[in-house]
Amino acid sequence: ASREELEALAREQPNVRAAVDDCLAEPDQAPAVLDIVVNLPGLYWWTTGMFGEGRRWLDLALAQATAPTAVRARALLLDGQMTIIQNQAELGGRLLDEGEDLARRLDASAEVALAAFMRGQFRLYDGDLPGAIKAIEASVDLLSTVPQRESVHSLELRLDQLIVLGMVTGLAGDHDRADAC
């Protein structure tokens, strides 16, 4: 998302909040909440710092929308990521596992690639550069099998992969590969 898009989304935050709250009040609308939350740009959560609110929305909607879908898998992964960012690694890890397991059962390659990427990020944060590189490379390989038209998230994930793989390989001393990324 561009800066302008993020600024516009920030201005619309009260409307997003109202839409989510309205949907959460209707049990059959929980899948719509998952759609709304997982389709917000990834940077939205970082720029607003609304991890707690995002997790609350996801937790409530996931409790109601239990159908095994790729959107549910992506929501579990996002919930796990936010949970880990908020220093709850054990719970976040369980959510990541649940999301990845569901994605694998559904053969949802884009979501499996996202799970591998998230694991790579957390290995980087833990200082495990070889583990981070391996997980992100697995994510790159998985995403390469997903036709672009099948996942609106593919381009964002591909850019994130390149940025983080460039950073990790640079930290590991492979400056040529970092530059290529």
Coordinates of N, CA, C and O in Angstrom, one line a residue:
A1 N 0.8 -1.2 0.0 CA 0.0 0.0 0.0 C 0.9 1.2 0.0 O 1.9 1.3 0.6
S2 N 0.4 2.2 -0.7 CA 1.2 3.5 -0.8 C 0.9 4.3 0.5 O 0.0 4.0 1.2
R3 N 1.8 5.3 0.7 CA 1.6 6.2 1.8 C 0.2 6.9 1.8 O -0.5 7.0 2.8
E4 N -0.2 7.3 0.6 CA -1.5 7.9 0.4 C -2.6 6.9 0.8 O -3.6 7.3 1.4
E5 N -2.5 5.7 0.4 CA -3.5 4.7 0.7 C -3.6 4.5 2.2 O -4.7 4.3 2.8
L6 N -2.4 4.4 2.8 CA -2.4 4.2 4.3 C -3.0 5.4 5.0 O -3.7 5.2 6.0
E7 N -2.7 6.6 4.5 CA -3.3 7.8 5.1 C -4.8 7.8 5.0 O -5.5 8.2 5.9
A8 N -5.3 7.4 3.8 CA -6.7 7.4 3.5 C -7.4 6.3 4.4 O -8.4 6.6 5.0
L9 N -6.7 5.2 4.6 CA -7.3 4.1 5.4 C -7.3 4.6 6.9 O -8.2 4.3 7.6
A10 N -6.3 5.3 7.3 CA -6.2 5.9 8.7 C -7.4 6.8 8.9 O -8.0 6.8 10.0
R11 N -7.7 7.6 7.9 CA -8.9 8.5 8.0 C -10.2 7.8 8.1 O -11.1 8.2 8.7
E12 N -10.2 6.6 7.5 CA -11.4 5.8 7.5 C -11.5 4.8 8.6 O -12.4 4.0 8.7
Q13 N -10.5 4.9 9.5 CA -10.4 3.9 10.6 C -11.7 3.9 11.4 O -12.2 2.8 11.8
P14 N -12.4 5.0 11.8 CA -13.6 4.9 12.5 C -14.7 4.1 11.7 O -15.5 3.4 12.3
N15 N -14.7 4.2 10.4 CA -15.7 3.5 9.6 C -15.3 2.0 9.5 O -16.2 1.2 9.6
V16 N -14.0 1.7 9.5 CA -13.6 0.3 9.5 C -14.0 -0.3 10.9 O -14.6 -1.4 10.9
R17 N -13.8 0.4 11.9 CA -14.1 0.0 13.3 C -15.6 -0.3 13.4 O -16.1 -1.3 13.9
A18 N -16.4 0.7 12.8 CA -17.9 0.6 12.9 C -18.4 -0.6 12.1 O -19.3 -1.4 12.5
A19 N -17.8 -0.8 10.9 CA -18.2 -2.0 10.1 C -17.9 -3.3 10.8 O -18.7 -4.2 10.8
V20 N -16.7 -3.4 11.4 CA -16.3 -4.6 12.1 C -17.2 -4.9 13.3 O -17.7 -6.0 13.5
D21 N -17.4 -3.8 14.0 CA -18.3 -4.0 15.2 C -19.7 -4.4 14.9 O -20.3 -5.2 15.5
D22 N -20.2 -3.8 13.8 CA -21.6 -4.1 13.3 C -21.6 -5.6 12.9 O -22.6 -6.3 13.2
C23 N -20.6 -6.0 12.2 CA -20.6 -7.4 11.7 C -20.4 -8.4 12.9 O -21.0 -9.5 12.9
L24 N -19.6 -8.0 13.9 CA -19.4 -8.9 15.1 C -20.7 -9.0 15.9 O -20.9 -10.0 16.6
A25 N -21.6 -8.0 15.8 CA -22.9 -8.1 16.5 C -23.8 -9.1 15.9 O -24.8 -9.5 16.5
E26 N -23.5 -9.5 14.6 CA -24.4 -10.5 13.9 C -23.6 -11.8 13.7 O -22.6 -11.8 12.9
P27 N -23.9 -12.8 14.4 CA -23.1 -14.1 14.3 C -22.8 -14.6 12.9 O -21.8 -15.1 12.6
D28 N -23.8 -14.4 12.0 CA -23.6 -14.9 10.7 C -22.7 -14.0 9.8 O -22.3 -14.4 8.7
Q29 N -22.3 -12.9 10.4 CA -21.4 -11.9 9.7 C -19.9 -12.1 10.0 O -19.1 -11.3 9.5
A30 N -19.6 -13.0 10.9 CA -18.2 -13.2 11.3 C -17.3 -13.4 10.1 O -16.1 -12.9 10.1
P31 N -17.7 -14.2 9.1 CA -16.8 -14.4 8.0 C -16.4 -13.0 7.3 O -15.3 -12.8 6.8
A32 N -17.4 -12.1 7.3 CA -17.1 -10.8 6.7 C -16.0 -10.0 7.5 O -15.2 -9.3 6.9
V33 N -16.0 -10.2 8.8 CA -15.0 -9.6 9.7 C -13.6 -10.2 9.3 O -12.6 -9.4 9.1
L34 N -13.5 -11.5 9.1 CA -12.2 -12.1 8.7 C -11.8 -11.5 7.4 O -10.6 -11.2 7.2
D35 N -12.7 -11.4 6.4 CA -12.4 -10.8 5.1 C -11.9 -9.4 5.3 O -10.9 -9.0 4.6
I36 N -12.6 -8.6 6.1 CA -12.1 -7.2 6.2 C -10.7 -7.1 6.8 O -9.8 -6.4 6.3
V37 N -10.5 -7.9 7.9 CA -9.2 -7.8 8.7 C -8.1 -8.3 7.8 O -7.0 -7.7 7.8
V38 N -8.2 -9.5 7.2 CA -7.1 -10.0 6.5 C -6.8 -9.3 5.2 O -5.7 -9.4 4.6
N39 N -7.8 -8.5 4.7 CA -7.5 -7.7 3.5 C -7.0 -6.3 3.7 O -6.7 -5.6 2.8
L40 N -6.9 -5.9 5.0 CA -6.2 -4.6 5.3 C -4.7 -4.8 4.9 O -4.1 -5.9 5.2
P41 N -4.1 -3.8 4.4 CA -2.6 -3.9 4.1 C -1.8 -4.3 5.3 O -2.1 -3.8 6.4
G42 N -0.8 -5.1 5.2 CA 0.0 -5.5 6.3 C 0.6 -4.3 7.1 O 0.7 -4.3 8.3
L43 N 1.0 -3.3 6.3 CA 1.5 -2.1 7.0 C 0.5 -1.4 7.8 O 0.9 -0.6 8.7
Y44 N -0.8 -1.6 7.6 CA -1.8 -0.9 8.4 C -1.6 -1.2 9.8 O -1.7 -0.3 10.7
W45 N -1.3 -2.4 10.2 CA -1.2 -2.8 11.6 C 0.0 -2.2 12.2 O 0.0 -1.7 13.3
W46 N 1.1 -2.1 11.4 CA 2.4 -1.5 11.9 C 2.2 0.0 12.1 O 2.7 0.6 13.0
T47 N 1.6 0.7 11.1 CA 1.5 2.1 11.2 C 0.5 2.6 12.2 O 0.6 3.7 12.7
T48 N -0.5 1.8 12.5 CA -1.6 2.2 13.5 C -1.2 1.7 14.8 O -1.7 2.3 15.8
G49 N -0.4 0.6 14.9 CA -0.2 0.0 16.2 C -1.4 -0.6 16.9 O -1.4 -0.8 18.1
M50 N -2.4 -1.0 16.1 CA -3.6 -1.5 16.6 C -3.6 -3.0 16.7 O -4.6 -3.7 16.4
F51 N -2.5 -3.6 17.2 CA -2.4 -5.0 17.3 C -3.5 -5.6 18.3 O -4.1 -6.6 18.0
G52 N -3.7 -4.9 19.4 CA -4.6 -5.4 20.4 C -6.0 -5.4 19.8 O -6.8 -6.3 20.0
E53 N -6.4 -4.3 19.1 CA -7.8 -4.3 18.5 C -7.9 -5.3 17.4 O -8.9 -6.0 17.3
G54 N -6.9 -5.4 16.6 CA -6.9 -6.4 15.5 C -7.0 -7.8 16.1 O -7.8 -8.6 15.5
R55 N -6.3 -8.1 17.1 CA -6.4 -9.4 17.7 C -7.8 -9.6 18.3 O -8.4 -10.7 18.2
R56 N -8.4 -8.6 18.9 CA -9.7 -8.8 19.5 C -10.7 -9.1 18.4 O -11.5 -10.0 18.5
W57 N -10.6 -8.3 17.3 CA -11.5 -8.6 16.2 C -11.4 -10.0 15.6 O -12.3 -10.7 15.4
L58 N -10.1 -10.4 15.5 CA -9.8 -11.8 14.9 C -10.3 -12.8 15.9 O -10.9 -13.8 15.5
D59 N -10.0 -12.7 17.2 CA -10.4 -13.7 18.1 C -11.9 -13.9 18.1 O -12.4 -15.0 18.2
L60 N -12.6 -12.8 18.2 CA -14.1 -12.9 18.2 C -14.6 -13.5 16.9 O -15.5 -14.3 16.9
A61 N -14.1 -13.1 15.8 CA -14.6 -13.6 14.5 C -14.2 -15.0 14.3 O -15.0 -15.8 13.8
L62 N -13.0 -15.4 14.7 CA -12.6 -16.8 14.5 C -13.4 -17.7 15.4 O -13.6 -18.9 15.0
A63 N -13.8 -17.3 16.6 CA -14.7 -18.1 17.4 C -16.0 -18.3 16.8 O -16.7 -19.4 17.0
Q64 N -16.5 -17.4 15.9 CA -17.8 -17.6 15.3 C -17.7 -18.2 13.9 O -18.6 -18.9 13.5
A65 N -16.7 -17.8 13.1 CA -16.5 -18.3 11.8 C -15.6 -19.5 11.7 O -14.4 -19.3 11.6
T66 N -16.1 -20.7 11.9 CA -15.3 -21.9 12.1 C -15.1 -22.7 10.9 O -14.4 -23.7 10.9
A67 N -15.8 -22.3 9.8 CA -15.7 -23.1 8.5 C -14.2 -23.1 8.1 O -13.5 -22.1 8.1
P68 N -13.7 -24.3 7.6 CA -12.3 -24.4 7.2 C -12.1 -23.7 5.8 O -12.3 -24.4 4.8
T69 N -11.7 -22.5 5.8 CA -11.5 -21.7 4.6 C -10.0 -21.1 4.6 O -9.4 -21.0 5.6
A70 N -9.6 -20.7 3.4 CA -8.3 -20.1 3.3 C -8.3 -18.8 4.0 O -7.3 -18.4 4.6
V71 N -9.4 -18.1 4.0 CA -9.5 -16.8 4.8 C -9.3 -17.1 6.3 O -8.7 -16.3 7.0
R72 N -9.9 -18.1 6.8 CA -9.8 -18.5 8.2 C -8.3 -18.8 8.5 O -7.7 -18.4 9.5
A73 N -7.6 -19.5 7.6 CA -6.2 -19.9 7.7 C -5.4 -18.6 7.8 O -4.5 -18.4 8.7
R74 N -5.6 -17.7 6.9 CA -4.9 -16.4 6.8 C -5.2 -15.6 8.1 O -4.3 -15.0 8.7
A75 N -6.4 -15.6 8.6 CA -6.8 -14.9 9.8 C -6.0 -15.5 11.0 O -5.6 -14.8 11.9
L76 N -6.0 -16.8 11.1 CA -5.2 -17.5 12.2 C -3.7 -17.1 12.1 O -3.1 -16.8 13.2
L77 N -3.2 -17.0 10.9 CA -1.8 -16.6 10.8 C -1.5 -15.2 11.2 O -0.6 -14.9 12.0
L78 N -2.4 -14.3 10.8 CA -2.3 -12.9 11.2 C -2.5 -12.7 12.7 O -1.7 -12.0 13.4
D79 N -3.4 -13.4 13.3 CA -3.7 -13.4 14.7 C -2.4 -13.9 15.4 O -1.9 -13.3 16.4
G80 N -1.8 -15.0 14.9 CA -0.6 -15.5 15.5 C 0.6 -14.5 15.4 O 1.3 -14.3 16.4
Q81 N 0.7 -13.8 14.3 CA 1.7 -12.8 14.1 C 1.6 -11.7 15.1 O 2.5 -11.3 15.8
M82 N 0.3 -11.2 15.2 CA 0.1 -10.1 16.1 C 0.3 -10.5 17.6 O 0.9 -9.7 18.4
T83 N 0.0 -11.7 17.9 CA 0.2 -12.2 19.2 C 1.6 -12.3 19.6 O 2.1 -11.9 20.7
I84 N 2.4 -12.8 18.7 CA 3.9 -12.9 18.9 C 4.5 -11.5 19.0 O 5.3 -11.3 19.9
I85 N 4.0 -10.6 18.2 CA 4.5 -9.2 18.3 C 4.2 -8.6 19.6 O 5.0 -7.8 20.2
Q86 N 3.1 -9.0 20.3 CA 2.8 -8.6 21.6 C 3.4 -9.4 22.7 O 2.9 -9.4 23.8
N87 N 4.5 -10.1 22.4 CA 5.2 -10.9 23.4 C 4.5 -12.0 24.0 O 4.7 -12.3 25.2
Q88 N 3.6 -12.7 23.2 CA 3.0 -13.9 23.7 C 3.3 -15.0 22.7 O 2.5 -15.5 21.9
A89 N 4.6 -15.4 22.7 CA 5.2 -16.3 21.7 C 4.5 -17.7 21.7 O 4.2 -18.2 20.7
E90 N 4.2 -18.2 22.9 CA 3.6 -19.6 22.9 C 2.2 -19.6 22.3 O 1.9 -20.4 21.4
L91 N 1.4 -18.7 22.7 CA 0.0 -18.6 22.1 C 0.1 -18.2 20.6 O -0.6 -18.9 19.8
G92 N 1.0 -17.3 20.3 CA 1.1 -17.0 18.9 C 1.6 -18.1 18.0 O 1.2 -18.3 16.9
G93 N 2.5 -18.9 18.6 CA 3.0 -20.1 17.9 C 1.9 -21.1 17.6 O 1.9 -21.7 16.6
R94 N 1.0 -21.3 18.6 CA -0.1 -22.2 18.4 C -1.0 -21.7 17.3 O -1.5 -22.5 16.5
L95 N -1.3 -20.4 17.3 CA -2.1 -19.9 16.2 C -1.5 -20.0 14.9 O -2.2 -20.4 13.9
L96 N -0.2 -19.8 14.8 CA 0.5 -20.0 13.5 C 0.4 -21.5 13.1 O 0.2 -21.8 11.9
D97 N 0.6 -22.4 14.0 CA 0.5 -23.8 13.7 C -0.9 -24.2 13.2 O -1.0 -24.9 12.2
E98 N -1.9 -23.6 13.9 CA -3.3 -23.9 13.5 C -3.6 -23.4 12.1 O -4.2 -24.1 11.3
G99 N -3.1 -22.1 11.8 CA -3.3 -21.6 10.5 C -2.6 -22.3 9.4 O -3.1 -22.6 8.4
E100 N -1.3 -22.7 9.7 CA -0.6 -23.4 8.7 C -1.1 -24.8 8.5 O -1.2 -25.3 7.3
D101 N -1.6 -25.5 9.5 CA -2.2 -26.8 9.4 C -3.4 -26.7 8.5 O -3.6 -27.6 7.6
L102 N -4.3 -25.7 8.8 CA -5.5 -25.6 8.0 C -5.1 -25.3 6.5 O -5.7 -25.8 5.6
A103 N -4.2 -24.4 6.3 CA -3.8 -24.0 4.9 C -3.3 -25.3 4.2 O -3.6 -25.5 3.0
R104 N -2.5 -26.1 4.9 CA -2.0 -27.3 4.3 C -3.1 -28.3 3.9 O -3.2 -28.9 2.8
R105 N -4.1 -28.4 4.8 CA -5.2 -29.3 4.6 C -6.1 -28.8 3.4 O -6.6 -29.6 2.6
L106 N -6.1 -27.5 3.2 CA -6.9 -26.9 2.1 C -6.1 -26.8 0.8 O -6.6 -26.4 -0.2
D107 N -4.8 -27.1 0.9 CA -3.9 -27.0 -0.2 C -3.9 -25.5 -0.7 O -3.8 -25.2 -1.9
A108 N -3.9 -24.6 0.3 CA -3.9 -23.2 0.1 C -2.4 -22.7 0.1 O -1.9 -22.3 1.1
S109 N -1.8 -22.8 -1.1 CA -0.3 -22.5 -1.2 C 0.1 -21.1 -0.8 O 1.1 -20.9 -0.2
A110 N -0.7 -20.1 -1.1 CA -0.4 -18.7 -0.7 C -0.3 -18.6 0.8 O 0.5 -17.9 1.4
E111 N -1.3 -19.3 1.5 CA -1.3 -19.2 3.0 C -0.2 -20.0 3.6 O 0.4 -19.6 4.6
V112 N 0.2 -21.1 3.0 CA 1.3 -21.9 3.5 C 2.6 -21.1 3.3 O 3.5 -21.1 4.2
A113 N 2.7 -20.4 2.2 CA 3.9 -19.5 1.9 C 3.9 -18.4 2.9 O 5.0 -18.1 3.4
L114 N 2.8 -17.8 3.3 CA 2.7 -16.8 4.3 C 3.2 -17.3 5.6 O 3.9 -16.7 6.3
A115 N 2.8 -18.5 6.0 CA 3.2 -19.1 7.3 C 4.7 -19.3 7.3 O 5.3 -19.0 8.3
A116 N 5.3 -19.8 6.2 CA 6.7 -20.0 6.2 C 7.4 -18.7 6.3 O 8.5 -18.5 7.0
F117 N 6.9 -17.6 5.6 CA 7.5 -16.3 5.7 C 7.5 -15.8 7.2 O 8.5 -15.3 7.7
M118 N 6.3 -15.9 7.8 CA 6.2 -15.4 9.2 C 7.2 -16.2 10.1 O 7.8 -15.6 11.0
R119 N 7.3 -17.5 9.9 CA 8.3 -18.2 10.7 C 9.7 -17.7 10.5 O 10.5 -17.6 11.4
G120 N 10.0 -17.4 9.2 CA 11.3 -16.8 8.9 C 11.6 -15.5 9.6 O 12.7 -15.3 10.1
Q121 N 10.5 -14.6 9.6 CA 10.7 -13.4 10.3 C 11.0 -13.6 11.8 O 11.9 -12.9 12.4
F122 N 10.3 -14.5 12.4 CA 10.5 -14.7 13.8 C 11.8 -15.4 14.1 O 12.4 -15.1 15.2
R123 N 12.3 -16.2 13.2 CA 13.7 -16.8 13.4 C 14.7 -15.6 13.3 O 15.7 -15.6 14.0
L124 N 14.4 -14.7 12.4 CA 15.3 -13.5 12.3 C 15.3 -12.8 13.6 O 16.4 -12.4 14.1
Y125 N 14.2 -12.5 14.2 CA 14.1 -11.8 15.4 C 14.8 -12.5 16.6 O 15.3 -11.9 17.5
D126 N 14.8 -13.8 16.5 CA 15.5 -14.7 17.5 C 17.0 -14.8 17.2 O 17.7 -15.4 18.0
G127 N 17.5 -14.2 16.1 CA 18.9 -14.2 15.8 C 19.3 -15.5 15.1 O 20.5 -15.7 14.9
D128 N 18.4 -16.3 14.6 CA 18.7 -17.5 13.9 C 18.7 -17.2 12.4 O 17.7 -17.5 11.7
L129 N 19.8 -16.7 11.9 CA 19.9 -16.3 10.5 C 19.8 -17.4 9.5 O 19.0 -17.4 8.6
P130 N 20.5 -18.6 9.7 CA 20.3 -19.7 8.8 C 18.9 -20.2 8.8 O 18.3 -20.5 7.7
G131 N 18.2 -20.3 10.0 CA 16.8 -20.7 10.0 C 15.9 -19.8 9.3 O 15.0 -20.1 8.6
A132 N 16.2 -18.5 9.5 CA 15.4 -17.4 8.8 C 15.5 -17.5 7.3 O 14.5 -17.5 6.6
I133 N 16.7 -17.7 6.8 CA 17.0 -17.8 5.4 C 16.2 -19.0 4.8 O 15.5 -18.9 3.8
K134 N 16.4 -20.1 5.5 CA 15.7 -21.4 5.1 C 14.2 -21.2 5.0 O 13.6 -21.6 4.0
A135 N 13.6 -20.7 6.0 CA 12.1 -20.5 6.0 C 11.7 -19.5 5.0 O 10.7 -19.8 4.3
I136 N 12.4 -18.4 4.8 CA 12.0 -17.5 3.7 C 12.2 -18.0 2.3 O 11.3 -17.8 1.5
E137 N 13.3 -18.8 2.1 CA 13.5 -19.4 0.8 C 12.3 -20.4 0.6 O 11.8 -20.5 -0.6
A138 N 11.9 -21.2 1.6 CA 10.8 -22.1 1.4 C 9.5 -21.3 1.1 O 8.7 -21.7 0.2
S139 N 9.3 -20.1 1.7 CA 8.2 -19.3 1.4 C 8.2 -18.8 -0.1 O 7.2 -18.8 -0.8
V140 N 9.4 -18.4 -0.5 CA 9.6 -18.0 -1.9 C 9.2 -19.1 -2.9 O 8.5 -18.9 -3.9
D141 N 9.7 -20.3 -2.6 CA 9.4 -21.4 -3.5 C 7.9 -21.7 -3.5 O 7.4 -22.0 -4.6
L142 N 7.3 -21.7 -2.4 CA 5.8 -22.0 -2.3 C 5.1 -20.9 -3.1 O 4.1 -21.2 -3.8
L143 N 5.4 -19.7 -2.9 CA 4.7 -18.6 -3.5 C 4.8 -18.6 -5.0 O 3.9 -18.2 -5.8
S144 N 6.0 -19.1 -5.5 CA 6.2 -19.2 -6.9 C 5.2 -20.2 -7.6 O 5.0 -20.1 -8.8
T145 N 4.6 -21.0 -6.9 CA 3.6 -22.0 -7.4 C 2.2 -21.4 -7.5 O 1.3 -22.0 -8.0
V146 N 2.0 -20.2 -6.9 CA 0.7 -19.6 -6.9 C 0.5 -18.7 -8.0 O 1.2 -17.7 -8.1
P147 N -0.5 -18.9 -8.9 CA -0.7 -17.9 -10.0 C -1.1 -16.6 -9.4 O -1.9 -16.5 -8.4
Q148 N -0.5 -15.5 -9.9 CA -0.8 -14.2 -9.3 C -2.3 -13.9 -9.2 O -2.7 -13.3 -8.2
R149 N -3.1 -14.3 -10.1 CA -4.5 -14.0 -10.1 C -5.2 -14.7 -9.0 O -6.4 -14.3 -8.6
E150 N -4.6 -15.7 -8.4 CA -5.3 -16.5 -7.4 C -5.1 -15.9 -6.0 O -5.8 -16.4 -5.1
S151 N -4.3 -15.0 -5.8 CA -4.1 -14.4 -4.5 C -3.8 -12.9 -4.6 O -2.8 -12.5 -5.2
V152 N -4.7 -12.1 -4.0 CA -4.5 -10.7 -4.0 C -3.3 -10.3 -3.1 O -2.8 -9.2 -3.2
H153 N -2.9 -11.2 -2.3 CA -1.9 -11.0 -1.3 C -0.5 -11.3 -1.9 O 0.5 -11.0 -1.2
S154 N -0.4 -11.9 -3.0 CA 0.8 -12.5 -3.5 C 1.9 -11.4 -3.7 O 3.1 -11.6 -3.4
L155 N 1.5 -10.3 -4.3 CA 2.5 -9.2 -4.6 C 3.0 -8.6 -3.3 O 4.3 -8.5 -3.2
E156 N 2.2 -8.4 -2.3 CA 2.6 -7.8 -1.0 C 3.6 -8.8 -0.4 O 4.6 -8.4 0.1
L157 N 3.2 -10.1 -0.4 CA 4.1 -11.1 0.2 C 5.4 -11.2 -0.5 O 6.5 -11.3 0.1
R158 N 5.4 -11.1 -1.8 CA 6.6 -11.2 -2.6 C 7.6 -10.1 -2.3 O 8.8 -10.2 -2.1
L159 N 7.0 -8.9 -2.2 CA 7.8 -7.7 -1.8 C 8.4 -7.9 -0.4 O 9.6 -7.6 -0.2
D160 N 7.6 -8.4 0.5 CA 8.1 -8.6 1.9 C 9.2 -9.6 1.9 O 10.2 -9.5 2.6
Q161 N 9.0 -10.7 1.1 CA 10.0 -11.7 1.0 C 11.4 -11.1 0.6 O 12.4 -11.4 1.2
L162 N 11.3 -10.3 -0.5 CA 12.6 -9.8 -1.0 C 13.2 -8.8 0.0 O 14.4 -8.9 0.2
I163 N 12.4 -8.0 0.7 CA 12.9 -7.1 1.7 C 13.6 -7.8 2.8 O 14.8 -7.6 3.2
V164 N 12.9 -8.8 3.4 CA 13.4 -9.5 4.5 C 14.6 -10.5 4.1 O 15.6 -10.5 4.8
L165 N 14.4 -11.1 3.0 CA 15.5 -12.0 2.5 C 16.8 -11.2 2.3 O 17.9 -11.6 2.6
G166 N 16.6 -10.0 1.7 CA 17.8 -9.1 1.5 C 18.4 -8.7 2.8 O 19.6 -8.7 2.9
M167 N 17.6 -8.4 3.8 CA 18.1 -8.0 5.1 C 18.9 -9.2 5.8 O 20.0 -9.0 6.3
V168 N 18.2 -10.4 5.7 CA 18.8 -11.5 6.4 C 20.1 -12.0 5.7 O 21.1 -12.3 6.4
T169 N 20.1 -12.0 4.4 CA 21.3 -12.5 3.7 C 22.4 -11.4 3.9 O 23.6 -11.8 4.0
G170 N 22.1 -10.2 4.0 CA 23.1 -9.1 4.2 C 23.7 -9.3 5.6 O 24.9 -9.2 5.8
L171 N 22.8 -9.6 6.6 CA 23.3 -9.8 8.0 C 24.2 -11.0 8.0 O 25.1 -11.1 8.8
A172 N 23.9 -12.0 7.2 CA 24.6 -13.3 7.2 C 25.9 -13.1 6.4 O 26.7 -14.0 6.3
G173 N 26.1 -11.9 5.8 CA 27.4 -11.7 5.1 C 27.3 -11.9 3.6 O 28.3 -11.7 2.9
D174 N 26.2 -12.3 3.0 CA 26.0 -12.6 1.6 C 25.5 -11.3 0.9 O 24.4 -11.2 0.6
H175 N 26.5 -10.3 0.8 CA 26.1 -9.0 0.3 C 25.6 -9.0 -1.2 O 24.7 -8.2 -1.5
D176 N 26.2 -9.9 -2.0 CA 25.7 -9.9 -3.4 C 24.2 -10.4 -3.5 O 23.5 -9.8 -4.2
R177 N 23.9 -11.4 -2.7 CA 22.5 -11.8 -2.7 C 21.6 -10.7 -2.1 O 20.5 -10.5 -2.6
A178 N 22.1 -10.1 -1.0 CA 21.3 -9.0 -0.4 C 21.0 -7.9 -1.4 O 19.9 -7.4 -1.5
D179 N 22.0 -7.5 -2.2 CA 21.9 -6.5 -3.2 C 20.9 -7.0 -4.3 O 20.1 -6.2 -4.8
A180 N 21.0 -8.2 -4.7 CA 20.0 -8.8 -5.7 C 18.6 -8.7 -5.2 O 17.7 -8.4 -6.0
C181 N 18.4 -9.0 -3.9 CA 17.0 -8.9 -3.4 C 16.5 -7.5 -3.4 O 15.4 -7.2 -3.7

